[in-house]
mmCIF file of C-alpha atoms in Angstrom:
data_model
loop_
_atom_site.group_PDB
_atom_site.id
_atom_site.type_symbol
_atom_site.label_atom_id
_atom_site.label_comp_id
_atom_site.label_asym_id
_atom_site.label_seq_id
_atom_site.Cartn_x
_atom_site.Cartn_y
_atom_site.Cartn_z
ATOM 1 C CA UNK A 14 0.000 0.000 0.000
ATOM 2 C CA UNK A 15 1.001 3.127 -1.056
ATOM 3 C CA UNK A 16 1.574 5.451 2.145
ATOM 4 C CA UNK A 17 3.214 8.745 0.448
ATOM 5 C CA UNK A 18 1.467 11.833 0.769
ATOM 6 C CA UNK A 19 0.238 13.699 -2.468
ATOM 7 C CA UNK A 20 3.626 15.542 -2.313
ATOM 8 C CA UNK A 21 5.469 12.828 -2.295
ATOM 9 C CA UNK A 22 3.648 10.881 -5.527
ATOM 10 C CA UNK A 23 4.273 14.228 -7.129
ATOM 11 C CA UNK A 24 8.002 14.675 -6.637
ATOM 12 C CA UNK A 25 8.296 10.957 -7.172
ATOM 13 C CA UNK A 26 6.894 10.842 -10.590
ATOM 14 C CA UNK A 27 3.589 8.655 -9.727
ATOM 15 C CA UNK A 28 -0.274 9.899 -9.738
ATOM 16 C CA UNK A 29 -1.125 12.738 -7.358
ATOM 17 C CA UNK A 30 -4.305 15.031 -6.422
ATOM 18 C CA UNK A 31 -3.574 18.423 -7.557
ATOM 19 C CA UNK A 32 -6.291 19.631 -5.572
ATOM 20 C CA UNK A 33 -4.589 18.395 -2.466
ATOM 21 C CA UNK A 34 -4.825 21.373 0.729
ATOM 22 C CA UNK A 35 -0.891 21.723 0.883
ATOM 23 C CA UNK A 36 -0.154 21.410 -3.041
ATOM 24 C CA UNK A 37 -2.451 24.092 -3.089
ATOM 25 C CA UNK A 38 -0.847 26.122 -0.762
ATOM 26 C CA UNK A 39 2.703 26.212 -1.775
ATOM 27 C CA UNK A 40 1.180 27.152 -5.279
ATOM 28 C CA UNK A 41 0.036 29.946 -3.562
ATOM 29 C CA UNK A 42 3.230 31.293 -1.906
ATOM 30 C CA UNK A 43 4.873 30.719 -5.296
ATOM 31 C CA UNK A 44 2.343 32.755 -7.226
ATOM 32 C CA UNK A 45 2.222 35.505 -4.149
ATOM 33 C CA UNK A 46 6.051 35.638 -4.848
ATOM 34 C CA UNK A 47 5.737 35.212 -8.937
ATOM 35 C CA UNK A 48 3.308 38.621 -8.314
ATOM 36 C CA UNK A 49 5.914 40.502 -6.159
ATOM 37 C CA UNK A 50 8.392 39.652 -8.544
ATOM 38 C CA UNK A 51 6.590 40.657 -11.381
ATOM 39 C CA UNK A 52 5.080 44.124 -10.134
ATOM 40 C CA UNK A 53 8.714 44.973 -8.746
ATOM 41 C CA UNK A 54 10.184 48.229 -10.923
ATOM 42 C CA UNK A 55 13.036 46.896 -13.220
ATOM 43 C CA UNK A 56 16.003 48.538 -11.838
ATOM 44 C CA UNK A 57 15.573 47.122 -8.291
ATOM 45 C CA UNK A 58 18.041 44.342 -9.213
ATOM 46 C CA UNK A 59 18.474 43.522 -5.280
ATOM 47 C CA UNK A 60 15.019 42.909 -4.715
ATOM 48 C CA UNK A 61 14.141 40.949 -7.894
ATOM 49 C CA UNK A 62 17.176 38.532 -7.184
ATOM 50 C CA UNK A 63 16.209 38.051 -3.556
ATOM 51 C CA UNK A 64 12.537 36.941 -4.091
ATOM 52 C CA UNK A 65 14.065 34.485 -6.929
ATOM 53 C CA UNK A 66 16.633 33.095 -4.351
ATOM 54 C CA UNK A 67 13.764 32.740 -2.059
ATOM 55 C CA UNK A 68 11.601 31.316 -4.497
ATOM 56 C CA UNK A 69 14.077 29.182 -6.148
ATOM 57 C CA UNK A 70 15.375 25.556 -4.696
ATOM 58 C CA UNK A 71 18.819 26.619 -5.614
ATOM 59 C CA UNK A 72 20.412 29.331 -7.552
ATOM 60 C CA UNK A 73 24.235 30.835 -8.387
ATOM 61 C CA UNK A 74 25.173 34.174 -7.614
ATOM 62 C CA UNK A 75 25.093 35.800 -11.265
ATOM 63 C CA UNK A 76 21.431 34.877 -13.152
ATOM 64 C CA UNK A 77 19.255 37.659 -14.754
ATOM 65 C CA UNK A 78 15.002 36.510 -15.103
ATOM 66 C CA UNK A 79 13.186 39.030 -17.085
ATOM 67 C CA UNK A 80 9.620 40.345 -16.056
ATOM 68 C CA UNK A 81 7.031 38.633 -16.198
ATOM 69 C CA UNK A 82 8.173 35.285 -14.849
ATOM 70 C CA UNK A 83 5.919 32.575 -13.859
ATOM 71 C CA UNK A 84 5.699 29.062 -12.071
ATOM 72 C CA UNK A 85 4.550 26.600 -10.162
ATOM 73 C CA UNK A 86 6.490 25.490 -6.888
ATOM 74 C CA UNK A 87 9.893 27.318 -7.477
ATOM 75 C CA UNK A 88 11.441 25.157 -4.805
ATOM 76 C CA UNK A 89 11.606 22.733 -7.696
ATOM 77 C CA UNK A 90 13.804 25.128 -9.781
ATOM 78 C CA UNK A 91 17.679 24.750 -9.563
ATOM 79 C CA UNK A 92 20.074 26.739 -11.691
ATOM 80 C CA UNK A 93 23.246 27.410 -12.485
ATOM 81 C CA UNK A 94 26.000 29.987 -12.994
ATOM 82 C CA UNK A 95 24.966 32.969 -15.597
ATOM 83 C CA UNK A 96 21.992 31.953 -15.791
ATOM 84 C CA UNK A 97 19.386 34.185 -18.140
ATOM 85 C CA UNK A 98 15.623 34.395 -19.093
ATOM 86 C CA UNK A 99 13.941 36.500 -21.206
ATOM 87 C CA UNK A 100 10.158 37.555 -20.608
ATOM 88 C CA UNK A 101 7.180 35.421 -20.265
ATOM 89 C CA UNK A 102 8.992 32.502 -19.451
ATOM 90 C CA UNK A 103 6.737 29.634 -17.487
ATOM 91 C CA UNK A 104 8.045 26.613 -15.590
ATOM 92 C CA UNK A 105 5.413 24.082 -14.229
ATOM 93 C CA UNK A 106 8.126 22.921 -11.708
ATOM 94 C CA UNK A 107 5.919 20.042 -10.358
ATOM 95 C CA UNK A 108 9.041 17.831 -10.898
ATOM 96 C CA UNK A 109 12.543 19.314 -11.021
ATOM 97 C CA UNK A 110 13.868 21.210 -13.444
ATOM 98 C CA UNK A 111 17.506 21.979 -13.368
ATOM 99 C CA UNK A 112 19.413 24.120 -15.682
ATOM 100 C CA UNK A 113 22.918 24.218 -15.719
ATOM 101 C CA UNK A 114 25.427 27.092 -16.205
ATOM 102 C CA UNK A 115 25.284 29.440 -18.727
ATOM 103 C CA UNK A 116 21.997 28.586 -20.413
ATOM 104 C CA UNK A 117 20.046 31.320 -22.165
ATOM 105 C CA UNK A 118 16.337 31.216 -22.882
ATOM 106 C CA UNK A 119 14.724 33.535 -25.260
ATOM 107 C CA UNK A 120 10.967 35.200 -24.717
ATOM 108 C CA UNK A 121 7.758 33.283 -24.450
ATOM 109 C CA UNK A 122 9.207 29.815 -23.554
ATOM 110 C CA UNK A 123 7.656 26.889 -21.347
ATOM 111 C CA UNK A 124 9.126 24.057 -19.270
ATOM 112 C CA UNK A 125 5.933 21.751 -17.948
ATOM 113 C CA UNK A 126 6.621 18.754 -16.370
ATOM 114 C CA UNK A 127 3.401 17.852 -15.186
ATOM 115 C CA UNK A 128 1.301 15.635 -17.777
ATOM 116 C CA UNK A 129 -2.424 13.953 -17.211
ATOM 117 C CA UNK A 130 -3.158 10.940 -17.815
ATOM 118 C CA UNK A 131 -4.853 9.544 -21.501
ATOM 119 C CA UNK A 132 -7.616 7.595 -19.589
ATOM 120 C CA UNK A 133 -10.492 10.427 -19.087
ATOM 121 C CA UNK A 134 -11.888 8.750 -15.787
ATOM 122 C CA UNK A 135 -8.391 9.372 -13.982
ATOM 123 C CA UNK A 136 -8.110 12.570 -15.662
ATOM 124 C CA UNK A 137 -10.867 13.776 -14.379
ATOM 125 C CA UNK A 138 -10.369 13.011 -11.008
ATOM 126 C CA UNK A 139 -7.663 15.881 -11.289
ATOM 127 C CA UNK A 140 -5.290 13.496 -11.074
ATOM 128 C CA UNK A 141 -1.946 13.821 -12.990
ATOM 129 C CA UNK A 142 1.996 13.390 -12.618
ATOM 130 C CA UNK A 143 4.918 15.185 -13.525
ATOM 131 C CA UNK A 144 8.494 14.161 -14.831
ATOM 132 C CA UNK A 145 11.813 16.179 -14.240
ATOM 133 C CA UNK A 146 13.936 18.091 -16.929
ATOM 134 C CA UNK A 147 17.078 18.712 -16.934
ATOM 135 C CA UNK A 148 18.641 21.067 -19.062
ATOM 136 C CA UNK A 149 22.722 21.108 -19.671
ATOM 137 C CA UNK A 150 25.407 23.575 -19.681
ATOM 138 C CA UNK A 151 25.954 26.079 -22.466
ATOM 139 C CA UNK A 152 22.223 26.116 -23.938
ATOM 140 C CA UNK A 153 20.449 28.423 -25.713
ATOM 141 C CA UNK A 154 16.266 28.301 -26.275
ATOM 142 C CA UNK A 155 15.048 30.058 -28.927
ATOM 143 C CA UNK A 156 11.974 31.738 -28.758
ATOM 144 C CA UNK A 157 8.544 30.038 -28.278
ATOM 145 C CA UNK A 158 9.719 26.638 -27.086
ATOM 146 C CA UNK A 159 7.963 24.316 -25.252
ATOM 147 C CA UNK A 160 10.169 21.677 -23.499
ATOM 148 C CA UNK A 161 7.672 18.573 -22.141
ATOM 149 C CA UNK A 162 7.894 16.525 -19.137
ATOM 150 C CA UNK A 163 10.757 14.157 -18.539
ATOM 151 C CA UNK A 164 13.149 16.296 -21.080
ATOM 152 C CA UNK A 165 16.803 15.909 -21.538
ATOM 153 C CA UNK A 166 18.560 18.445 -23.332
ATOM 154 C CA UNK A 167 22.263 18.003 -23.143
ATOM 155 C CA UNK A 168 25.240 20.488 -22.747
ATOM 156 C CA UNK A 169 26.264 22.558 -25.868
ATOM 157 C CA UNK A 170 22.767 22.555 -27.669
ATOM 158 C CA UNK A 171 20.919 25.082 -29.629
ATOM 159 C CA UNK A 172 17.201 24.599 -29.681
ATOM 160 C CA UNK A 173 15.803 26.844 -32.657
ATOM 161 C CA UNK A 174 12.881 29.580 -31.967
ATOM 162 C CA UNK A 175 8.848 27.782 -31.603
ATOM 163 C CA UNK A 176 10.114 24.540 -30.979
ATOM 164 C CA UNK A 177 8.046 21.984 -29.449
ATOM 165 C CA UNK A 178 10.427 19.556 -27.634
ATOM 166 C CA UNK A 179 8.912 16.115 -26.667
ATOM 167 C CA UNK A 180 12.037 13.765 -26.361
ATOM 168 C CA UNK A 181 15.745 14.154 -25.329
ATOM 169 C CA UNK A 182 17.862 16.077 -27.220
ATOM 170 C CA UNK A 183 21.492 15.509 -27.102
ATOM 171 C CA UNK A 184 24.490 17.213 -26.427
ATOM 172 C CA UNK A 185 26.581 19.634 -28.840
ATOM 173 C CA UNK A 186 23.716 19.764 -31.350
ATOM 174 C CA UNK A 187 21.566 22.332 -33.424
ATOM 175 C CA UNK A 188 17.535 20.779 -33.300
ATOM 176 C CA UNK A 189 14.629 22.151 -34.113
ATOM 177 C CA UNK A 190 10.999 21.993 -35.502
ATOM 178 C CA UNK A 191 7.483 20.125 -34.218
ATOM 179 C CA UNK A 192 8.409 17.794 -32.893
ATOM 180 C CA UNK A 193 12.029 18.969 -32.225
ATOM 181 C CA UNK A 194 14.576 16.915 -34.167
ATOM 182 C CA UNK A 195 18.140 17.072 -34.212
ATOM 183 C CA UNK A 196 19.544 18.925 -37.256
ATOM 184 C CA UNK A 197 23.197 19.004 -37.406
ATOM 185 C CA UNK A 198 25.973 18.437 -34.849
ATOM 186 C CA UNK A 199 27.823 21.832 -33.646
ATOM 187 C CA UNK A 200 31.212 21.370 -33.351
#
């Protein structure tokens, strides 16, 4: 018998309730922070970077996340050195999702690791489950992209603009397209 609480299943990659009292309320303090964040003038560089490093799970001391940012949990959200997002970038952090140093992610992209399930009847039960991504060193997003649950993209790559990336993608590589598929290898 199964004895984890909905948190657990979640971070452990197996059906949860979404709806469940504490899920709900740690979505709260991360959108109550996402809103500070957000409404926060520009140039107050101090501030900004101390609401993500209290949002965040883990961070390095020089990253740069343009306004308006957006997610889920935040305590699920590790990254690394030089570290940069554009605006109107999502994460659905109901798994991990680590980036590593010096990745840079253009405007208007999404990292979702949660998924529901195919079978209606579970579905709507609001249950679902979420699978980590992990995200190398030295990569850049293009604009638009959507990277999906369980996600591998590995050091070096270039992901072109309004991808949609479903599968891993792997290192020192130039990929692209709906689905995203490895184009040529960067050297």
């Amino acid at each position: 018998m199964n004895n984890l609480n909905e948190k657990e299943k979640m971070l452990s990659g197996e059906l949860y309730d979404a709806g469940d009292a504490a899920l709900v309320e740690e979505r709260q303090r991360s959108k109550d922070l996402c809103f500070r964040y957000n409404q926060i003038q520009p140039s107050k560089m101090k501030e900004r970077k101390g609401i993500i490093k209290t949002l965040f799970g883990k961070t390095e001391k020089m990253f740069l996340i343009e306004q308006p940012f957006f997610c889920d949990y935040g305590y699920n959200i590790e990254i690394g050195e030089n570290f940069y997002t554009n605006v109107n970038v999502v994460i659905l952090d109901c798994a991990k999702v680590t980036f590593g140093d010096n990745v840079f992610i253009a405007p208007n992209c999404g990292f979702y690791t949660v998924n529901h399930p195919l079978d209606t009847e579970t579905r709507n039960k609001g249950l679902e489950y979420a699978l980590p991504i992990t995200v190398g060193n030295n990569v850049w997003i293009g604009a638009g992209c959507s990277i999906l649950p369980g996600v591998t993209i590995g050091d070096n790559a270039v992901i072109g603009a309004g991808s949609v990336v479903v599968k891993d993608i792997p290192a020192n590589v130039l990929a692209f397209g709906n689905p995203c598929k490895v184009i040529k290898e960067i050297l």
